[in-house]
PDB file of C-alpha atoms in Angstrom:
ATOM      1  CA  UNK T   1     -37.021   8.323 -21.610  1.00 41.00           C
ATOM      2  CA  UNK T   2     -33.674   9.896 -22.444  1.00 47.00           C
ATOM      3  CA  UNK T   3     -32.768  10.668 -18.791  1.00 50.00           C
ATOM      4  CA  UNK T   4     -34.068   7.858 -16.528  1.00 61.00           C
ATOM      5  CA  UNK T   5     -32.513   9.302 -13.370  1.00 79.00           C
ATOM      6  CA  UNK T   6     -32.356  12.731 -11.772  1.00 87.00           C
ATOM      7  CA  UNK T   7     -30.270  14.380  -9.061  1.00 90.00           C
ATOM      8  CA  UNK T   8     -31.581  13.420  -5.605  1.00 90.00           C
ATOM      9  CA  UNK T   9     -31.019  17.003  -4.420  1.00 88.00           C
ATOM     10  CA  UNK T  10     -32.104  19.381  -7.194  1.00 89.00           C
ATOM     11  CA  UNK T  11     -33.838  16.905  -9.544  1.00 88.00           C
ATOM     12  CA  UNK T  12     -31.691  17.894 -12.561  1.00 87.00           C
ATOM     13  CA  UNK T  13     -32.072  15.107 -15.145  1.00 86.00           C
ATOM     14  CA  UNK T  14     -29.289  12.740 -16.152  1.00 82.00           C
ATOM     15  CA  UNK T  15     -27.368  12.427 -12.857  1.00 86.00           C
ATOM     16  CA  UNK T  16     -27.677  10.428  -9.644  1.00 90.00           C
ATOM     17  CA  UNK T  17     -26.343  13.606  -8.067  1.00 92.00           C
ATOM     18  CA  UNK T  18     -25.152  16.568 -10.131  1.00 92.00           C
ATOM     19  CA  UNK T  19     -21.753  18.258  -9.904  1.00 91.00           C
ATOM     20  CA  UNK T  20     -23.223  21.515  -8.605  1.00 91.00           C
ATOM     21  CA  UNK T  21     -24.895  19.734  -5.681  1.00 91.00           C
ATOM     22  CA  UNK T  22     -21.735  17.719  -4.966  1.00 91.00           C
ATOM     23  CA  UNK T  23     -19.689  20.932  -4.864  1.00 89.00           C
ATOM     24  CA  UNK T  24     -22.194  22.549  -2.528  1.00 88.00           C
ATOM     25  CA  UNK T  25     -22.446  19.534  -0.194  1.00 87.00           C
ATOM     26  CA  UNK T  26     -18.713  18.855   0.000  1.00 85.00           C
ATOM     27  CA  UNK T  27     -17.727  22.378   0.961  1.00 77.00           C
ATOM     28  CA  UNK T  28     -14.079  23.204   1.467  1.00 67.00           C
ATOM     29  CA  UNK T  29     -13.907  23.294   5.271  1.00 65.00           C
ATOM     30  CA  UNK T  30     -16.666  20.990   6.451  1.00 71.00           C
ATOM     31  CA  UNK T  31     -14.619  17.851   7.174  1.00 75.00           C
ATOM     32  CA  UNK T  32     -14.493  16.384  10.689  1.00 83.00           C
ATOM     33  CA  UNK T  33     -11.598  14.577  12.342  1.00 83.00           C
ATOM     34  CA  UNK T  34     -11.919  12.607  15.561  1.00 83.00           C
ATOM     35  CA  UNK T  35      -9.669  10.228  17.485  1.00 83.00           C
ATOM     36  CA  UNK T  36     -11.231   7.134  19.046  1.00 81.00           C
ATOM     37  CA  UNK T  37      -9.572   4.625  21.359  1.00 77.00           C
ATOM     38  CA  UNK T  38      -9.664   0.867  20.888  1.00 71.00           C
ATOM     39  CA  UNK T  39      -7.702  -1.254  23.343  1.00 68.00           C
ATOM     40  CA  UNK T  40      -4.481   0.618  24.030  1.00 68.00           C
ATOM     41  CA  UNK T  41      -4.448   2.348  20.624  1.00 77.00           C
ATOM     42  CA  UNK T  42      -6.107   5.299  18.951  1.00 82.00           C
ATOM     43  CA  UNK T  43      -7.577   5.501  15.460  1.00 89.00           C
ATOM     44  CA  UNK T  44      -8.179   8.730  13.596  1.00 90.00           C
ATOM     45  CA  UNK T  45     -11.525   8.868  11.778  1.00 93.00           C
ATOM     46  CA  UNK T  46     -11.809  11.289   8.855  1.00 92.00           C
ATOM     47  CA  UNK T  47     -15.327  12.295   7.804  1.00 92.00           C
ATOM     48  CA  UNK T  48     -15.764  14.412   4.692  1.00 91.00           C
ATOM     49  CA  UNK T  49     -18.876  16.158   6.006  1.00 90.00           C
ATOM     50  CA  UNK T  50     -21.316  16.354   8.892  1.00 89.00           C
ATOM     51  CA  UNK T  51     -24.460  14.279   8.466  1.00 88.00           C
ATOM     52  CA  UNK T  52     -26.843  17.055   7.538  1.00 82.00           C
ATOM     53  CA  UNK T  53     -28.481  19.001   4.721  1.00 73.00           C
ATOM     54  CA  UNK T  54     -28.076  17.575   1.214  1.00 79.00           C
ATOM     55  CA  UNK T  55     -25.634  14.829   2.112  1.00 87.00           C
ATOM     56  CA  UNK T  56     -28.100  13.416   4.635  1.00 89.00           C
ATOM     57  CA  UNK T  57     -30.740  13.172   1.900  1.00 89.00           C
ATOM     58  CA  UNK T  58     -28.278  11.510  -0.471  1.00 92.00           C
ATOM     59  CA  UNK T  59     -27.096   8.956   2.111  1.00 92.00           C
ATOM     60  CA  UNK T  60     -30.644   7.991   3.060  1.00 91.00           C
ATOM     61  CA  UNK T  61     -31.537   7.589  -0.637  1.00 91.00           C
ATOM     62  CA  UNK T  62     -28.416   5.487  -1.187  1.00 93.00           C
ATOM     63  CA  UNK T  63     -29.094   3.128   1.717  1.00 88.00           C
ATOM     64  CA  UNK T  64     -32.822   2.686   2.076  1.00 87.00           C
ATOM     65  CA  UNK T  65     -34.384   2.858  -1.376  1.00 83.00           C
ATOM     66  CA  UNK T  66     -31.018   1.360  -2.400  1.00 86.00           C
ATOM     67  CA  UNK T  67     -29.984   3.984  -4.963  1.00 90.00           C
ATOM     68  CA  UNK T  68     -26.616   2.390  -5.730  1.00 93.00           C
ATOM     69  CA  UNK T  69     -25.623   4.947  -8.385  1.00 93.00           C
ATOM     70  CA  UNK T  70     -24.961   7.443  -5.588  1.00 95.00           C
ATOM     71  CA  UNK T  71     -22.054   5.459  -4.128  1.00 96.00           C
ATOM     72  CA  UNK T  72     -19.546   6.325  -6.843  1.00 96.00           C
ATOM     73  CA  UNK T  73     -20.009  10.136  -6.978  1.00 96.00           C
ATOM     74  CA  UNK T  74     -20.236  10.440  -3.184  1.00 96.00           C
ATOM     75  CA  UNK T  75     -17.139   8.290  -2.668  1.00 96.00           C
ATOM     76  CA  UNK T  76     -15.194  10.204  -5.274  1.00 95.00           C
ATOM     77  CA  UNK T  77     -16.156  13.591  -3.820  1.00 94.00           C
ATOM     78  CA  UNK T  78     -15.151  12.472  -0.321  1.00 94.00           C
ATOM     79  CA  UNK T  79     -11.825  11.113  -1.575  1.00 94.00           C
ATOM     80  CA  UNK T  80     -11.108  14.456  -3.230  1.00 91.00           C
ATOM     81  CA  UNK T  81     -11.326  16.086   0.197  1.00 89.00           C
ATOM     82  CA  UNK T  82      -9.295  13.357   1.887  1.00 90.00           C
ATOM     83  CA  UNK T  83      -6.503  13.739  -0.671  1.00 87.00           C
ATOM     84  CA  UNK T  84      -5.724  17.124   0.870  1.00 77.00           C
ATOM     85  CA  UNK T  85      -5.462  15.768   4.411  1.00 76.00           C
ATOM     86  CA  UNK T  86      -2.141  14.671   5.845  1.00 67.00           C
ATOM     87  CA  UNK T  87      -2.035  10.984   6.751  1.00 72.00           C
ATOM     88  CA  UNK T  88       1.165  10.162   8.631  1.00 65.00           C
ATOM     89  CA  UNK T  89       1.642   6.654   7.216  1.00 79.00           C
ATOM     90  CA  UNK T  90       0.932   5.341   3.712  1.00 89.00           C
ATOM     91  CA  UNK T  91      -1.966   2.940   3.215  1.00 94.00           C
ATOM     92  CA  UNK T  92      -1.714  -0.373   1.354  1.00 96.00           C
ATOM     93  CA  UNK T  93      -5.437  -1.158   1.145  1.00 97.00           C
ATOM     94  CA  UNK T  94      -8.863   0.250   1.888  1.00 97.00           C
ATOM     95  CA  UNK T  95     -11.016  -2.223   3.842  1.00 98.00           C
ATOM     96  CA  UNK T  96     -14.771  -1.533   3.842  1.00 98.00           C
ATOM     97  CA  UNK T  97     -17.167  -2.306   6.671  1.00 97.00           C
ATOM     98  CA  UNK T  98     -19.060  -5.425   5.525  1.00 96.00           C
ATOM     99  CA  UNK T  99     -22.783  -5.651   4.848  1.00 92.00           C
ATOM    100  CA  UNK T 100     -24.867  -6.922   7.770  1.00 87.00           C
ATOM    101  CA  UNK T 101     -25.726 -10.620   7.675  1.00 87.00           C
ATOM    102  CA  UNK T 102     -29.447  -9.840   7.827  1.00 81.00           C
ATOM    103  CA  UNK T 103     -29.393  -6.902   5.406  1.00 83.00           C
ATOM    104  CA  UNK T 104     -32.032  -6.791   2.674  1.00 83.00           C
ATOM    105  CA  UNK T 105     -29.771  -4.609   0.523  1.00 86.00           C
ATOM    106  CA  UNK T 106     -28.259  -6.434  -2.470  1.00 90.00           C
ATOM    107  CA  UNK T 107     -25.068  -4.374  -2.451  1.00 94.00           C
ATOM    108  CA  UNK T 108     -22.600  -3.147   0.155  1.00 96.00           C
ATOM    109  CA  UNK T 109     -22.567   0.638  -0.060  1.00 96.00           C
ATOM    110  CA  UNK T 110     -19.323   0.830   1.964  1.00 97.00           C
ATOM    111  CA  UNK T 111     -17.588  -1.420  -0.561  1.00 98.00           C
ATOM    112  CA  UNK T 112     -18.824   0.672  -3.494  1.00 98.00           C
ATOM    113  CA  UNK T 113     -17.761   3.874  -1.719  1.00 98.00           C
ATOM    114  CA  UNK T 114     -14.342   2.357  -1.014  1.00 98.00           C
ATOM    115  CA  UNK T 115     -13.952   1.409  -4.684  1.00 98.00           C
ATOM    116  CA  UNK T 116     -14.688   5.000  -5.723  1.00 97.00           C
ATOM    117  CA  UNK T 117     -12.305   6.389  -3.106  1.00 97.00           C
ATOM    118  CA  UNK T 118      -9.619   3.920  -4.095  1.00 96.00           C
ATOM    119  CA  UNK T 119      -9.759   4.914  -7.760  1.00 96.00           C
ATOM    120  CA  UNK T 120      -9.296   8.578  -6.861  1.00 95.00           C
ATOM    121  CA  UNK T 121      -6.617   8.025  -4.197  1.00 94.00           C
ATOM    122  CA  UNK T 122      -4.751   5.279  -6.040  1.00 94.00           C
ATOM    123  CA  UNK T 123      -5.273   2.713  -3.251  1.00 95.00           C
ATOM    124  CA  UNK T 124      -6.479  -0.855  -3.803  1.00 97.00           C
ATOM    125  CA  UNK T 125      -9.576  -2.153  -2.038  1.00 98.00           C
ATOM    126  CA  UNK T 126      -9.599  -5.410  -0.070  1.00 98.00           C
ATOM    127  CA  UNK T 127     -12.992  -6.809   0.928  1.00 98.00           C
ATOM    128  CA  UNK T 128     -11.507  -8.695   3.855  1.00 97.00           C
ATOM    129  CA  UNK T 129     -14.094  -8.811   6.648  1.00 97.00           C
ATOM    130  CA  UNK T 130     -17.529 -10.139   7.491  1.00 96.00           C
ATOM    131  CA  UNK T 131     -19.808  -9.948  10.494  1.00 94.00           C
ATOM    132  CA  UNK T 132     -19.206 -12.778  12.953  1.00 91.00           C
ATOM    133  CA  UNK T 133     -22.610 -12.303  14.560  1.00 84.00           C
ATOM    134  CA  UNK T 134     -26.101 -11.733  13.224  1.00 80.00           C
ATOM    135  CA  UNK T 135     -26.565  -8.425  15.045  1.00 74.00           C
ATOM    136  CA  UNK T 136     -29.367  -5.882  14.573  1.00 67.00           C
ATOM    137  CA  UNK T 137     -28.574  -3.196  12.031  1.00 66.00           C
ATOM    138  CA  UNK T 138     -27.173  -0.041  13.638  1.00 59.00           C
ATOM    139  CA  UNK T 139     -30.060   2.173  12.488  1.00 62.00           C
ATOM    140  CA  UNK T 140     -32.477   0.339  14.775  1.00 59.00           C
ATOM    141  CA  UNK T 141     -30.415   0.823  17.944  1.00 59.00           C
ATOM    142  CA  UNK T 142     -30.248   3.480  20.649  1.00 59.00           C
ATOM    143  CA  UNK T 143     -26.998   5.260  21.478  1.00 62.00           C
ATOM    144  CA  UNK T 144     -26.300   3.008  24.476  1.00 64.00           C
ATOM    145  CA  UNK T 145     -27.050  -0.133  22.452  1.00 68.00           C
ATOM    146  CA  UNK T 146     -24.578   0.957  19.801  1.00 66.00           C
ATOM    147  CA  UNK T 147     -21.781   1.157  22.384  1.00 68.00           C
ATOM    148  CA  UNK T 148     -22.602  -2.374  23.582  1.00 73.00           C
ATOM    149  CA  UNK T 149     -21.539  -4.053  20.337  1.00 82.00           C
ATOM    150  CA  UNK T 150     -19.531  -7.201  21.220  1.00 85.00           C
ATOM    151  CA  UNK T 151     -15.768  -6.979  20.831  1.00 87.00           C
ATOM    152  CA  UNK T 152     -15.741 -10.001  18.511  1.00 91.00           C
ATOM    153  CA  UNK T 153     -18.402  -8.719  16.100  1.00 91.00           C
ATOM    154  CA  UNK T 154     -16.187  -9.175  13.024  1.00 95.00           C
ATOM    155  CA  UNK T 155     -13.970 -11.860  11.578  1.00 96.00           C
ATOM    156  CA  UNK T 156     -11.260 -11.439   8.965  1.00 98.00           C
ATOM    157  CA  UNK T 157     -11.483 -13.673   5.896  1.00 96.00           C
ATOM    158  CA  UNK T 158      -8.181 -12.888   4.189  1.00 97.00           C
ATOM    159  CA  UNK T 159      -4.522 -12.689   5.131  1.00 97.00           C
ATOM    160  CA  UNK T 160      -3.911  -9.056   6.053  1.00 98.00           C
ATOM    161  CA  UNK T 161      -0.872  -9.618   8.245  1.00 97.00           C
ATOM    162  CA  UNK T 162       1.704  -6.867   7.819  1.00 97.00           C
ATOM    163  CA  UNK T 163      -0.580  -4.610   5.764  1.00 97.00           C
ATOM    164  CA  UNK T 164      -1.293  -0.948   6.505  1.00 96.00           C
ATOM    165  CA  UNK T 165      -5.004  -0.434   6.002  1.00 96.00           C
ATOM    166  CA  UNK T 166      -7.640   2.280   6.192  1.00 96.00           C
ATOM    167  CA  UNK T 167     -11.225   1.358   7.006  1.00 97.00           C
ATOM    168  CA  UNK T 168     -14.147   2.773   4.999  1.00 98.00           C
ATOM    169  CA  UNK T 169     -17.786   3.292   5.971  1.00 96.00           C
ATOM    170  CA  UNK T 170     -20.604   5.586   4.899  1.00 95.00           C
ATOM    171  CA  UNK T 171     -21.602   7.196   8.230  1.00 93.00           C
ATOM    172  CA  UNK T 172     -19.834   7.390  11.581  1.00 91.00           C
ATOM    173  CA  UNK T 173     -22.121   7.964  14.578  1.00 88.00           C
ATOM    174  CA  UNK T 174     -20.552   6.558  17.753  1.00 87.00           C
ATOM    175  CA  UNK T 175     -17.581   5.063  15.910  1.00 89.00           C
ATOM    176  CA  UNK T 176     -18.173   1.683  17.564  1.00 89.00           C
ATOM    177  CA  UNK T 177     -18.523  -0.277  14.320  1.00 92.00           C
ATOM    178  CA  UNK T 178     -15.217   1.074  13.015  1.00 94.00           C
ATOM    179  CA  UNK T 179     -13.475   0.440  16.333  1.00 93.00           C
ATOM    180  CA  UNK T 180     -14.649  -3.177  16.487  1.00 93.00           C
ATOM    181  CA  UNK T 181     -13.496  -3.764  12.916  1.00 96.00           C
ATOM    182  CA  UNK T 182     -10.176  -2.051  13.661  1.00 95.00           C
ATOM    183  CA  UNK T 183      -9.609  -4.402  16.576  1.00 94.00           C
ATOM    184  CA  UNK T 184     -10.346  -7.456  14.422  1.00 96.00           C
ATOM    185  CA  UNK T 185      -7.910  -6.211  11.773  1.00 96.00           C
ATOM    186  CA  UNK T 186      -5.180  -5.538  14.328  1.00 95.00           C
ATOM    187  CA  UNK T 187      -5.729  -8.990  15.859  1.00 95.00           C
ATOM    188  CA  UNK T 188      -5.224 -10.422  12.357  1.00 97.00           C
ATOM    189  CA  UNK T 189      -1.830  -8.701  12.119  1.00 96.00           C
ATOM    190  CA  UNK T 190      -2.652  -5.542  10.159  1.00 96.00           C
ATOM    191  CA  UNK T 191      -1.919  -1.968  11.141  1.00 95.00           C
ATOM    192  CA  UNK T 192      -5.016   0.240  11.003  1.00 95.00           C
ATOM    193  CA  UNK T 193      -3.745   3.655   9.907  1.00 93.00           C
ATOM    194  CA  UNK T 194      -7.098   5.490   9.930  1.00 94.00           C
ATOM    195  CA  UNK T 195     -10.725   5.320   8.815  1.00 95.00           C
ATOM    196  CA  UNK T 196     -12.602   7.269   6.133  1.00 95.00           C
ATOM    197  CA  UNK T 197     -16.344   7.966   6.117  1.00 96.00           C
ATOM    198  CA  UNK T 198     -18.614  10.105   3.984  1.00 95.00           C
ATOM    199  CA  UNK T 199     -20.036  11.860   7.010  1.00 91.00           C
ATOM    200  CA  UNK T 200     -20.149  12.047  10.781  1.00 90.00           C
ATOM    201  CA  UNK T 201     -23.267  12.285  12.918  1.00 82.00           C
ATOM    202  CA  UNK T 202     -22.107  14.163  16.003  1.00 62.00           C
ATOM    203  CA  UNK T 203     -25.115  13.140  18.082  1.00 47.00           C
ATOM    204  CA  UNK T 204     -27.583  10.306  17.747  1.00 39.00           C
ATOM    205  CA  UNK T 205     -31.140  11.151  16.779  1.00 39.00           C
ATOM    206  CA  UNK T 206     -34.133   9.354  15.353  1.00 33.00           C
ATOM    207  CA  UNK T 207     -32.923   9.649  11.768  1.00 38.00           C
ATOM    208  CA  UNK T 208     -31.724   6.495  10.068  1.00 36.00           C
ATOM    209  CA  UNK T 209     -27.946   6.618  10.181  1.00 38.00           C
ATOM    210  CA  UNK T 210     -25.267   3.930  10.492  1.00 40.00           C
TER     211      UNK T 210
END
């Protein structure tokens, strides 16, 4: 009754995820950096961790049972790692990947993660995009189907012209979702400096990832 929640990793009472498990998951040298091309440009994607071990369990719990309380500690822990990385240009806003049009989830985990990152990094969050198409959620698709996402999958709802932005998502698998959103933002006049994700899945498998 006193502690209605427990750590999703070690089951310690009183925390969505405890500090000890966060420290263990977000180890000092586990981040991944990859460059992906969209159009004639490249975007650097920073992932705080690989999609494995404890973080995998936490992300699945966050997305599928919908354990929203995990977004803030995971986003904050990832931002702590990103704060030590060198980003060439300053960022005006963090722009999260929007929730799918057909999602049954009542919150956007990427937005909540972005809010937590923004508080730690001192960067404002702008919820500026939505899906332009009612596409299947990424978790249900094969690797080849993920790459076939239409170029015009997103539309921008706010004036972002002239802004330097960083995109935010929970998991990066092929990077296609981030690249399509980056293109929409660039077409709307923004400069996409980079993207931040909690974790990176280096190869697609049958597990439910983004």
